[in-house]
Short mmCIF file of C-alpha atoms in Angstrom, two decimals:
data_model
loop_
_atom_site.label_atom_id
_atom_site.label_comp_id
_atom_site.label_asym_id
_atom_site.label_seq_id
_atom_site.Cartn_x
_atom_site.Cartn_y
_atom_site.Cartn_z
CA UNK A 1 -17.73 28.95 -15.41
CA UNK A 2 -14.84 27.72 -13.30
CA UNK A 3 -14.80 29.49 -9.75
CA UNK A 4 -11.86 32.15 -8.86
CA UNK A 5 -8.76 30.62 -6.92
CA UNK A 6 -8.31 31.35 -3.57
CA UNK A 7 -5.29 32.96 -2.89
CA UNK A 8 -4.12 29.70 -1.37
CA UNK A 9 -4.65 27.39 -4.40
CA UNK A 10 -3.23 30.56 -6.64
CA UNK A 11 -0.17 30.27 -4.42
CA UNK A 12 -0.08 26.47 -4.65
CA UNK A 13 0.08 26.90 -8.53
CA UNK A 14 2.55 28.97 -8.78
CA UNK A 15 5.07 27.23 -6.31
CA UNK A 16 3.83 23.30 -6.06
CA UNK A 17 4.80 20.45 -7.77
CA UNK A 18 2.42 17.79 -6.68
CA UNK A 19 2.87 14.30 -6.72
CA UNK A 20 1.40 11.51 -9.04
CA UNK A 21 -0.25 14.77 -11.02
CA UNK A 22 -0.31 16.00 -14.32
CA UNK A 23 -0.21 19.39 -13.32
CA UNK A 24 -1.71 20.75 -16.51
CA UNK A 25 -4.72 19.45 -15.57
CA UNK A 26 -4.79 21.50 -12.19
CA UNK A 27 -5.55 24.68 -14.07
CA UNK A 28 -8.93 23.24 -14.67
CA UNK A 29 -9.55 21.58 -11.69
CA UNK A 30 -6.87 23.38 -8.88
CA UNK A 31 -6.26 21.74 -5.76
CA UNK A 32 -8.68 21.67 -2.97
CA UNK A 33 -6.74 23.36 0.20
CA UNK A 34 -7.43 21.46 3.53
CA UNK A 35 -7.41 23.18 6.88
CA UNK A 36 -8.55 20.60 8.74
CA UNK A 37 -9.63 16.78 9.37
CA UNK A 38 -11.91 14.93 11.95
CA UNK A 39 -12.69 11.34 11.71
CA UNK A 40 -12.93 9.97 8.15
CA UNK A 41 -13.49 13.59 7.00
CA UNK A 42 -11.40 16.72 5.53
CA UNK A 43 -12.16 20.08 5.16
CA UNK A 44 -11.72 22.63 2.92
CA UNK A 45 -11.00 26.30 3.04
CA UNK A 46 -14.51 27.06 2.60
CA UNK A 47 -15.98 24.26 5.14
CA UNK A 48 -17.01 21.70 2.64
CA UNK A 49 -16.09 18.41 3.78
CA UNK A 50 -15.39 15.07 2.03
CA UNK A 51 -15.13 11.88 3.61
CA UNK A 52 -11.63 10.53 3.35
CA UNK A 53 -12.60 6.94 1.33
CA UNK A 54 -8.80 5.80 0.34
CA UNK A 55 -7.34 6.95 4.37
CA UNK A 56 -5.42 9.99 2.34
CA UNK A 57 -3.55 7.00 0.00
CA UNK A 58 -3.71 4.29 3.04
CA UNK A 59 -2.33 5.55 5.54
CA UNK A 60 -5.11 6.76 7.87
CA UNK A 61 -6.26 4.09 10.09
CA UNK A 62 -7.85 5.64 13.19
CA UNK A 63 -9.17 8.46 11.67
CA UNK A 64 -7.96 12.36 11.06
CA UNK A 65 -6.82 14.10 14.36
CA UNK A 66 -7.21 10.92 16.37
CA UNK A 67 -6.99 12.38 19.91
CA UNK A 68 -4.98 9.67 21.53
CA UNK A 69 -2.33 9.41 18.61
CA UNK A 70 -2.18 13.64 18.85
CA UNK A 71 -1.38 13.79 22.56
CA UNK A 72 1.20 10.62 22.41
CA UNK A 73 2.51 12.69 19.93
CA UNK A 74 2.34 16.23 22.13
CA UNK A 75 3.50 14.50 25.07
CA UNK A 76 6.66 13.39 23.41
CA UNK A 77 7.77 16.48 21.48
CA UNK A 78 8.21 18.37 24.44
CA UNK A 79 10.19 15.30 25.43
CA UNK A 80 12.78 14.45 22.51
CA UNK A 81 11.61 14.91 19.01
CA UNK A 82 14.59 13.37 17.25
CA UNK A 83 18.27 11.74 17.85
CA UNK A 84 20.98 10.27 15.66
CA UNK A 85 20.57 6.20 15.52
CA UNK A 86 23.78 5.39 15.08
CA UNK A 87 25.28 4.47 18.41
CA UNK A 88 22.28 6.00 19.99
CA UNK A 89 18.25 4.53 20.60
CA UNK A 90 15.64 5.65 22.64
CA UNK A 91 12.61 3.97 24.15
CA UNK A 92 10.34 4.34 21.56
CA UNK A 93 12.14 2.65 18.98
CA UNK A 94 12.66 -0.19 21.30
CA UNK A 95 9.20 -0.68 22.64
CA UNK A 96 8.56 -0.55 18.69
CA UNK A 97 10.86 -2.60 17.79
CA UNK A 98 9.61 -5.14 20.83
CA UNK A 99 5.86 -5.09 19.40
CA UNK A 100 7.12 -5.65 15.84
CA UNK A 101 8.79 -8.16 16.76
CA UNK A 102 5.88 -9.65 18.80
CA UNK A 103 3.23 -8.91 16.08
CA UNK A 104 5.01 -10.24 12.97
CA UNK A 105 4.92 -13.89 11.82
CA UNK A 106 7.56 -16.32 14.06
CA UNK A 107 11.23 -16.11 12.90
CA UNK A 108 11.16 -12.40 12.28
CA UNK A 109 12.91 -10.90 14.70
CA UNK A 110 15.32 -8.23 14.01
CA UNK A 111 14.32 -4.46 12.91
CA UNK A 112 15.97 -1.49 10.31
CA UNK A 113 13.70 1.53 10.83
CA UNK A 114 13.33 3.46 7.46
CA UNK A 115 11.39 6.60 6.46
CA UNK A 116 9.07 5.73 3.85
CA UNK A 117 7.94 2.51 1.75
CA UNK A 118 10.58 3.27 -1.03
CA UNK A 119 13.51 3.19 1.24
CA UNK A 120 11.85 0.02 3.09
CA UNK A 121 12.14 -1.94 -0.33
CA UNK A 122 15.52 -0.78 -1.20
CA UNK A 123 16.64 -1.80 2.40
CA UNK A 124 15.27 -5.30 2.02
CA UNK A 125 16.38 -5.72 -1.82
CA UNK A 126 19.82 -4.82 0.02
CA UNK A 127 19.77 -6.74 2.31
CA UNK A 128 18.87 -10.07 0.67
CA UNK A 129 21.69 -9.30 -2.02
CA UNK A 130 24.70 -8.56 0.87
CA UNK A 131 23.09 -11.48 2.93
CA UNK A 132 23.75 -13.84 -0.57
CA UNK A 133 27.48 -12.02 -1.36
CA UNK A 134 28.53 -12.71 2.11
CA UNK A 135 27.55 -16.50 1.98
CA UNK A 136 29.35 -17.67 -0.58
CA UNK A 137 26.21 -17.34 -3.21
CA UNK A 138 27.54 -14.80 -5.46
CA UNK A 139 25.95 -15.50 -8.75
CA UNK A 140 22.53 -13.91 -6.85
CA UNK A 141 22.45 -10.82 -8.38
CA UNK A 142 18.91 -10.52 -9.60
CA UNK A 143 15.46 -9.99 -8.01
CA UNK A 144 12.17 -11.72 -9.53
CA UNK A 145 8.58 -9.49 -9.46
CA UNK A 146 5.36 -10.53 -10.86
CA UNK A 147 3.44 -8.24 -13.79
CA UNK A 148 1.68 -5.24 -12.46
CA UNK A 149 3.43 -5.37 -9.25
CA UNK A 150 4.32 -2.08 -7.44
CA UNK A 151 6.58 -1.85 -4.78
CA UNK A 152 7.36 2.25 -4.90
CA UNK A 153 9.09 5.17 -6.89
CA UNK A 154 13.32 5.19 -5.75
CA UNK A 155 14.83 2.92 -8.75
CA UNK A 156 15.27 -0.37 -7.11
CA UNK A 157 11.90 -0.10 -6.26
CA UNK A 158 10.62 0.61 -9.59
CA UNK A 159 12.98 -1.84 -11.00
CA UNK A 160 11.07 -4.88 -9.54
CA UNK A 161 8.03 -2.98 -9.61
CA UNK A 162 5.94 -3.64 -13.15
CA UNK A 163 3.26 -0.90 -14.00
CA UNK A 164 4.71 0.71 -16.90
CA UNK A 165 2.64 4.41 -16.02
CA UNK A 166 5.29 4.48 -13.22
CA UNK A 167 8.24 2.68 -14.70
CA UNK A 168 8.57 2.91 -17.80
CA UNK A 169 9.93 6.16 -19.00
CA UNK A 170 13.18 5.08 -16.77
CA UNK A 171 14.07 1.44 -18.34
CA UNK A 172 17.28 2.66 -18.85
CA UNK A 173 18.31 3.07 -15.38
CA UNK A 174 16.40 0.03 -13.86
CA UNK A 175 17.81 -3.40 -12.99
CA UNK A 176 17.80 -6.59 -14.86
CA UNK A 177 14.90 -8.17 -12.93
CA UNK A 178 13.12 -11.39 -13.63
CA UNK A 179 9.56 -11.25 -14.28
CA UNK A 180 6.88 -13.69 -14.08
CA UNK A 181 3.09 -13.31 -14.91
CA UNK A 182 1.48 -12.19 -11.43
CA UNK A 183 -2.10 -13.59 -10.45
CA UNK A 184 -5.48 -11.83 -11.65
CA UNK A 185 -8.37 -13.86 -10.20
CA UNK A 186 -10.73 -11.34 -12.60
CA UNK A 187 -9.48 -12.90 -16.04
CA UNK A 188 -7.84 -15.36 -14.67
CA UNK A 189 -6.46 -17.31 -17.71
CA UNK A 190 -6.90 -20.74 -16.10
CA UNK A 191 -11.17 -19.92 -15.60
CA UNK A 192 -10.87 -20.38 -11.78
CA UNK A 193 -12.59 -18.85 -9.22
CA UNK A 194 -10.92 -17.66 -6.53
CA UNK A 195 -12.54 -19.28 -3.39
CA UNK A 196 -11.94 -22.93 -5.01
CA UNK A 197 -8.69 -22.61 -6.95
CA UNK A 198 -5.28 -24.15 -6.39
CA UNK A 199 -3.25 -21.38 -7.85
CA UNK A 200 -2.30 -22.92 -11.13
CA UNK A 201 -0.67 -19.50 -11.92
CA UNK A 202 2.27 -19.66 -9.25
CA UNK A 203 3.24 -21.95 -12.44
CA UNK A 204 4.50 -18.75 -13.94
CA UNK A 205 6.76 -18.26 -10.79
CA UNK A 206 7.94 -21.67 -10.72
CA UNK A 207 9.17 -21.74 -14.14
CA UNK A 208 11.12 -18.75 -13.78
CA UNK A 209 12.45 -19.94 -10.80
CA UNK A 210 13.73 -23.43 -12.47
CA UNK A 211 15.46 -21.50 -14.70
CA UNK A 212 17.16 -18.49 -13.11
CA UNK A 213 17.06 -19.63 -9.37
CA UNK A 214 21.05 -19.54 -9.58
CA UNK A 215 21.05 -15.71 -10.34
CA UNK A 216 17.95 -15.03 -8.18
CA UNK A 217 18.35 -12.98 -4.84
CA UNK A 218 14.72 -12.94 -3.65
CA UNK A 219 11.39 -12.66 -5.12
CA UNK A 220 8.88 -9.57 -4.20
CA UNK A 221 5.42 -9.91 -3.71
CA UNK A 222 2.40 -7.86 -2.58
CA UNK A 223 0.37 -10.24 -0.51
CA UNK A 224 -3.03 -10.61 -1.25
CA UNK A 225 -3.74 -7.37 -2.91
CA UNK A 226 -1.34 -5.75 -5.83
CA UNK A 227 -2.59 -2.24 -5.12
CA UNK A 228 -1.65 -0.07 -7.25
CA UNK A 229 -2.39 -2.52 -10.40
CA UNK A 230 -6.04 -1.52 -9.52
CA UNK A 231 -6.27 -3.61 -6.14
CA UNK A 232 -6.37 -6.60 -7.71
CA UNK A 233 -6.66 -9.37 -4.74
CA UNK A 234 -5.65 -13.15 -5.06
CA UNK A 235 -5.86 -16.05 -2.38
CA UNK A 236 -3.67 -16.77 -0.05
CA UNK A 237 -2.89 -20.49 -1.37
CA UNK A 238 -0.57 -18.43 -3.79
CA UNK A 239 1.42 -17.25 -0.95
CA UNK A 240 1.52 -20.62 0.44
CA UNK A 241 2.68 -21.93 -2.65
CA UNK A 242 5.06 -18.94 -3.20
CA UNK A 243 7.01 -19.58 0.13
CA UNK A 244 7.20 -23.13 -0.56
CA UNK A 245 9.15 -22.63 -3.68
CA UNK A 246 11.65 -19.74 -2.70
CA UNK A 247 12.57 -22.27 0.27
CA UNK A 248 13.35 -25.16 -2.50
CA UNK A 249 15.51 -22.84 -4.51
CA UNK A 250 17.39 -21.03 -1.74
CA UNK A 251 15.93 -17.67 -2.69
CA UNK A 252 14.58 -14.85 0.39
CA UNK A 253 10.90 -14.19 0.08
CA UNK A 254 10.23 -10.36 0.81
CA UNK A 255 6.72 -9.61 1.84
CA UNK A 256 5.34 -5.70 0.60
CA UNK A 257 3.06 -5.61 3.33
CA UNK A 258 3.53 -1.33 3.24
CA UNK A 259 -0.28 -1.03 1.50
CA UNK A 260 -1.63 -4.73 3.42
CA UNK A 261 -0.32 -4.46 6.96
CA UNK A 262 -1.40 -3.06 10.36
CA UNK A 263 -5.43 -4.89 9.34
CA UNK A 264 -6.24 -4.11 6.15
CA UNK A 265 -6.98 -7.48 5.02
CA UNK A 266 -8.65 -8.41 7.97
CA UNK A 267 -5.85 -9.86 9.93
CA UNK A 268 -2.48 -7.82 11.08
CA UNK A 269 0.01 -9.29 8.44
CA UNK A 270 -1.37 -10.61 5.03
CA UNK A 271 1.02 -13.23 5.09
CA UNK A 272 -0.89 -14.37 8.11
CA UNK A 273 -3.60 -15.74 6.13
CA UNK A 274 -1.61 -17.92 4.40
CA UNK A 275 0.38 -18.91 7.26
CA UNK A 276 3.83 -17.85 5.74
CA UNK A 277 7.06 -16.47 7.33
CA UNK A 278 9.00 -14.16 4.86
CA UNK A 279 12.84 -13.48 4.65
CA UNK A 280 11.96 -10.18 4.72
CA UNK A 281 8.72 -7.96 5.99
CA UNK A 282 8.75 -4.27 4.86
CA UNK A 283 5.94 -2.33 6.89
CA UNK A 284 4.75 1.76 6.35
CA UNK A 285 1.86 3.65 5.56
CA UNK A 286 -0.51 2.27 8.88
CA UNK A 287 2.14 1.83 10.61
CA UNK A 288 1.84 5.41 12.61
CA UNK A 289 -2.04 5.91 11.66
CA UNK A 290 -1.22 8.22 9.21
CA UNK A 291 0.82 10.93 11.54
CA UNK A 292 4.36 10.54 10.40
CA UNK A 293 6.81 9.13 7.88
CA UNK A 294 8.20 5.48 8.83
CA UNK A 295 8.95 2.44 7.49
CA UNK A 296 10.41 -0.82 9.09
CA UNK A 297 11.95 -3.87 7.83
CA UNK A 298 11.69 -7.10 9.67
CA UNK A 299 13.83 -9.67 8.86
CA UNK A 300 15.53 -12.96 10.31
CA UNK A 301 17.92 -13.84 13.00
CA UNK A 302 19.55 -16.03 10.44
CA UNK A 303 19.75 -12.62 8.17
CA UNK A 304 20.94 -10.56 10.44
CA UNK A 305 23.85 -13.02 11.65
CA UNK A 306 25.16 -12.85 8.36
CA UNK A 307 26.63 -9.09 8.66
CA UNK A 308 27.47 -9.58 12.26
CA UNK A 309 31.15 -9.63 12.23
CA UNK A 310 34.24 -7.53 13.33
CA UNK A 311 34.74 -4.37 11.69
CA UNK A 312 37.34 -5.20 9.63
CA UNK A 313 35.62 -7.99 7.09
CA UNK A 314 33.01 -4.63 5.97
CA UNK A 315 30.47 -7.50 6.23
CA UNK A 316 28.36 -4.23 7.88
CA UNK A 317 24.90 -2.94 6.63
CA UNK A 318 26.09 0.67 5.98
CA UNK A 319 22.11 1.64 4.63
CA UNK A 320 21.29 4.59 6.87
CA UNK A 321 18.78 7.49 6.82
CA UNK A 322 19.11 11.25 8.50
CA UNK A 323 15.63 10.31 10.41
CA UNK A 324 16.01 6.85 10.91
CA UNK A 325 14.30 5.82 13.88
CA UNK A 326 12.76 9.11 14.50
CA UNK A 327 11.51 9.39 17.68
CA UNK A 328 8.47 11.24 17.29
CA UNK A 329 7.20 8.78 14.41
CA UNK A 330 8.24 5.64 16.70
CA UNK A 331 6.59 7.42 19.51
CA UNK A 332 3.20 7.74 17.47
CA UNK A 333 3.38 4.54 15.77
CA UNK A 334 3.53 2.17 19.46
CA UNK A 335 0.39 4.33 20.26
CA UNK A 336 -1.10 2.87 17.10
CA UNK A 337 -0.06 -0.66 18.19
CA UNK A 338 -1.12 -0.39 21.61
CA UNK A 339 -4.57 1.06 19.88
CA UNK A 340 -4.74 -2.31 17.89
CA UNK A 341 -4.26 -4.46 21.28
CA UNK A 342 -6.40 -2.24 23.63
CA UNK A 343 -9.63 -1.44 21.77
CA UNK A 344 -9.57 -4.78 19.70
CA UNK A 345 -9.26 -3.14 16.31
CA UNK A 346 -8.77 -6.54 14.08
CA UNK A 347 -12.00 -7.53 15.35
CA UNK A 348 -13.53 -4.04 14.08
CA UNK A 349 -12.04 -4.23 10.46
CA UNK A 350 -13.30 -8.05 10.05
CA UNK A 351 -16.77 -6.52 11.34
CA UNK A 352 -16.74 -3.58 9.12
CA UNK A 353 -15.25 -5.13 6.16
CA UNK A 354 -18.71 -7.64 6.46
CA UNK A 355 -21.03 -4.86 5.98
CA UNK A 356 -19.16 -2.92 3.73
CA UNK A 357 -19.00 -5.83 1.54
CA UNK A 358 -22.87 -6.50 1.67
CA UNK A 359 -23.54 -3.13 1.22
CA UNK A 360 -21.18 -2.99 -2.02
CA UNK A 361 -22.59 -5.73 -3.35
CA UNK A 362 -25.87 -4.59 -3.36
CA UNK A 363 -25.23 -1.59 -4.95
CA UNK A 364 -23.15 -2.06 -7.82
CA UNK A 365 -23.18 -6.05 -8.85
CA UNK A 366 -26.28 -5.06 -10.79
CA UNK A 367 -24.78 -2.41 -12.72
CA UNK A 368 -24.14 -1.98 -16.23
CA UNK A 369 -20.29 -1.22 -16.95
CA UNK A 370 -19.21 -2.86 -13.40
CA UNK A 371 -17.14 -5.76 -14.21
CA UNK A 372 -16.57 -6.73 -10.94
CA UNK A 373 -16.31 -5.92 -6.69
CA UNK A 374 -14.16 -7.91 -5.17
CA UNK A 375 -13.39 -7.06 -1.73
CA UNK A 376 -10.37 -8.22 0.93
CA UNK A 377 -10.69 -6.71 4.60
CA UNK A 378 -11.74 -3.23 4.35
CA UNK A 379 -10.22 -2.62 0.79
CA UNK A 380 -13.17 -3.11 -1.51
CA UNK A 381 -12.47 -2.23 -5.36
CA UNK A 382 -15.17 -1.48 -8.55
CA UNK A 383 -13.70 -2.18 -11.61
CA UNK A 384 -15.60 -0.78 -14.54
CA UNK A 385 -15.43 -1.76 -17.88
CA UNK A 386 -16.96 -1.68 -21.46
CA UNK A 387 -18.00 -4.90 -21.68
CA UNK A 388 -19.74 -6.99 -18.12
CA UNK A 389 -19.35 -10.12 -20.35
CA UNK A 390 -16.66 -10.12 -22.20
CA UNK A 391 -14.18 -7.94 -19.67
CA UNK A 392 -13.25 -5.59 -22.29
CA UNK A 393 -11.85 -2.28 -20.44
CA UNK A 394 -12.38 1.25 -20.59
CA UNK A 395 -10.73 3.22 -22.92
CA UNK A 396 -7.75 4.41 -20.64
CA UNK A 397 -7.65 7.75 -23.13
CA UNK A 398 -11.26 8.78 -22.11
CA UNK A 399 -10.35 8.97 -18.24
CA UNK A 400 -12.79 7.48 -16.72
CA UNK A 401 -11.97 6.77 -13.62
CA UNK A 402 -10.84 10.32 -12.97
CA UNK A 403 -13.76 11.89 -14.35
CA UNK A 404 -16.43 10.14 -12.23
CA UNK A 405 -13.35 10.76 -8.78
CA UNK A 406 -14.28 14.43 -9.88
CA UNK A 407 -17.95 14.05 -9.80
CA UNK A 408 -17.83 12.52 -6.24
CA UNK A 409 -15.40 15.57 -4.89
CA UNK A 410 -18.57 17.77 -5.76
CA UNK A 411 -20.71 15.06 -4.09
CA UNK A 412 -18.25 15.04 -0.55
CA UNK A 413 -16.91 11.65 -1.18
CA UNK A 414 -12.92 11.07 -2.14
CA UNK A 415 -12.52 8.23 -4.13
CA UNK A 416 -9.27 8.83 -5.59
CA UNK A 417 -8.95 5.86 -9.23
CA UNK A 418 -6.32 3.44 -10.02
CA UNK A 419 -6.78 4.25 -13.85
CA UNK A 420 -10.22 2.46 -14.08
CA UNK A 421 -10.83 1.01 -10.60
CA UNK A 422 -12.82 2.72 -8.23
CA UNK A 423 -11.53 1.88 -4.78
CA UNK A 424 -12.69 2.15 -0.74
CA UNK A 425 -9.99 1.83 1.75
CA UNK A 426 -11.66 3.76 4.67
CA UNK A 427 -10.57 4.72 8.37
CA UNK A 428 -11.46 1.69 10.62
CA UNK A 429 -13.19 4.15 12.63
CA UNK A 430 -15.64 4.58 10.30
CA UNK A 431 -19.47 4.45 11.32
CA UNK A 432 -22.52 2.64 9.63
CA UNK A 433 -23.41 6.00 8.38
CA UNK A 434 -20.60 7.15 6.55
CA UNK A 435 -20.35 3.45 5.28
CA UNK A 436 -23.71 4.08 3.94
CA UNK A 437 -23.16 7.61 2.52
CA UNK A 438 -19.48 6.62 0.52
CA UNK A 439 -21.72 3.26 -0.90
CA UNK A 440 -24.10 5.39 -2.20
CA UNK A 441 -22.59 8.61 -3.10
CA UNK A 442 -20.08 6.47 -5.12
CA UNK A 443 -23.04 4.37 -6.69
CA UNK A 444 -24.74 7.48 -7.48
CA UNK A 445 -22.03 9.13 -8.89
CA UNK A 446 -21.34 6.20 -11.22
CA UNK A 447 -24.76 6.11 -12.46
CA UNK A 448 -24.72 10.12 -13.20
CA UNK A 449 -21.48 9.29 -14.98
CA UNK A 450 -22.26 6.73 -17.30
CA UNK A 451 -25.67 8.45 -18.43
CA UNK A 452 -24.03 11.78 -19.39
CA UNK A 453 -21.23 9.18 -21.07
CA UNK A 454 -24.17 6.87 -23.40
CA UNK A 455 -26.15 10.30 -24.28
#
């Protein structure tokens, strides 16, 4: 019998639109209403709690009401919350911009704040195109992205991003990009494992490359990990490899570090375990803990001199934003930074993301319809299938991974799918406990599942 609405969720029905949501489905399981967080847990209107596994989609680092982000962010509203950035700055942004700076791989050294991912790829995608017009390389006029990439929802992002659930539906409208066949270290088609493999598949790059590297503006990338594709993780010899051939073919290298950054992988940057300096860095989600909306592009003195000119040649980057450079989200997000430097936080994920991985792969290497964990900082991903041997998937019809997401909701745990990959990307500050209680809620719940799903 399904439970009455509250008048909240009855409200929320009637004037919500919610994102990434069929909302038909919310009439039989409505939204849960939060009134508050604390540490890697929310709560709902009627007190039960459920510990936060995917940092509310990856942007919670330090936990929910954090009380040193909350009173850098107290402390500077009654200050200034917010002040045109054109022909104006404040100290925030420029102590940000300073640690970026500082923080990011050599060579990147200017900063465009944005206010979300989205605009953060369109900036860069901009960027590298104008940069290309207004150096005599004119036939650049294309972008190259690998399969299953996803770089965001505004349509240059979607044009170079390549999961058709998101994309699709608006071919029409979307660029002309190049695409070549991304990595996936699962089934990889070259029967290499990942800790010994040379990256045979940056092949796939390199031949689209050869042939359109005259008509090629920059290639995309999500280092490491290509989230949403169902967090599928690669070495970071492909990066290596990657860099080396957009610096052959005189093509910018932008680095989607918006999911990756700010420790994830167990180092700041991504691109820092392959040793790489992109054209182009576009940071979000982390970067203010989870508080506020901002994005930032880092780029290259050698980019930015190219638009640096007298008014007159319009060689200006006219991109802008209402709340670029918001002060209250720059304020929050050097707090996080000076977090990461002052209590040593890199050192906690690597730490972390060793016993979450032990503890992951105790519980669920053994079990029938798990394909695989693989694991990559503290992002650790289950992906089930039909088949252990042979790889064959789920069928995507039956919802799987959304039915057993459901069954862990009752059970306090949020493990939000990526169609048929169960995911953990939880708060750094999480404790040994919760650790314990997500591993074994989630192997639990998949067990329950896939009972009820044979009988």
């Amino acid at each position: 019998m399904t439970q009455a609405l509250t008048e909240l969720q009855t409200s929320d029905l009637q004037h919500v639109w919610h994102p990434c949501s069929q909302m038909k489905d919310y009439e039989q399981f409505p939204p849960i209403v939060i009134k508050k967080g604390q540490g890697v847990w929310l709560y709902d209107e009627k007190d039960q709690r459920y510990l936060d596994a995917v940092s509310s989609w990856w942007v919670n680092l330090f936990g929910h009401a954090n009380p040193r982000i909350s009173q850098a962010l107290s402390d500077q509203a009654f200050t200034l919350e917010h002040a045109i950035f054109a022909n104006f700055s404040h100290e925030p942004a420029i102590k940000l911009a300073e640690k970026l700076v500082a923080l990011t791989p050599e060579g990147l050294n200017k900063v465009f704040f944005a206010d979300n991912g989205s605009s953060a790829i369109e900036i860069a995608l901009k960027m590298s195109f104008q940069y290309h017009m207004q150096t005599g390389k004119t036939s650049k006029k294309r972008f190259l992205a690998l399969t299953d990439a996803y770089h965001g929802e505004t349509l240059g992002a979607l044009s170079v991003g390549g999961v058709d659930l998101y994309n699709e539906v608006y071919q029409p409208l979307l660029l002309d990009t190049v695409r070549a066949q991304g990595p996936d270290c699962y089934r990889c088609p070259f029967k290499e494992q990942p800790v010994s493999c040379q990256a045979q598949c940056i092949s796939f790059v390199a031949k689209e490359l050869a042939i359109h590297h005259t008509e090629i503006s920059a290639v995309i990338i999500e280092p490491l990990i290509q989230a949403a594709a169902g967090m599928k993780m690669y070495p970071p010899i492909y990066l290596k490899q990657l860099r080396e051939l957009c610096t052959q073919y005189d093509v910018h290298l932008i680095a989607d570090e918006i999911a990756v950054g700010f420790g994830r992988t167990g180092t700041m940057f991504a691109c820092e375990q392959a040793a790489i300096t992109p054209d182009f860095m576009c940071l979000s989600k982390g970067l203010t803990g989870g508080y506020l909306p901002l994005s930032a592009v880092v780029t290259s003195n050698k980019v930015y001199n190219a638009f640096y000119d007298d008014y007159g040649t319009m060689k200006a980057f006219l991109h802008s934003h209402s709340y670029t450079g918001n002060t209250l989200a720059c304020r929050v997000a050097l707090e996080v930074l000076t977090m990461f430097e002052e209590e040593h936080y890199i050192d906690i994920v690597q730490e972390k993301g060793e016993r979450m991985d032990k503890l992951a792969r105790a519980a669920f290497n053994q079990l029938p319809y798990v394909g695989e964990y693989r694991q990559v900082g503290l992002v650790g991903a289950i992906e089930l299938v039909a088949n252990a041997v042979t790889k064959q998937a789920l069928p995507s019809e039956e919802r799987i991974g959304y039915q057993i997401y459901k069954r862990a909701l009752a059970k306090g745990l949020l493990i939000r799918p990526l169609g048929n990959v169960l995911y953990f990307m939880p708060p750094y500050i999480i404790t040994d406990e919760e650790m314990t209680f997500m591993i074994d809620t989630a192997k639990e719940t998949i067990l329950q599942f896939f009972a009820e799903w044979e009988g």
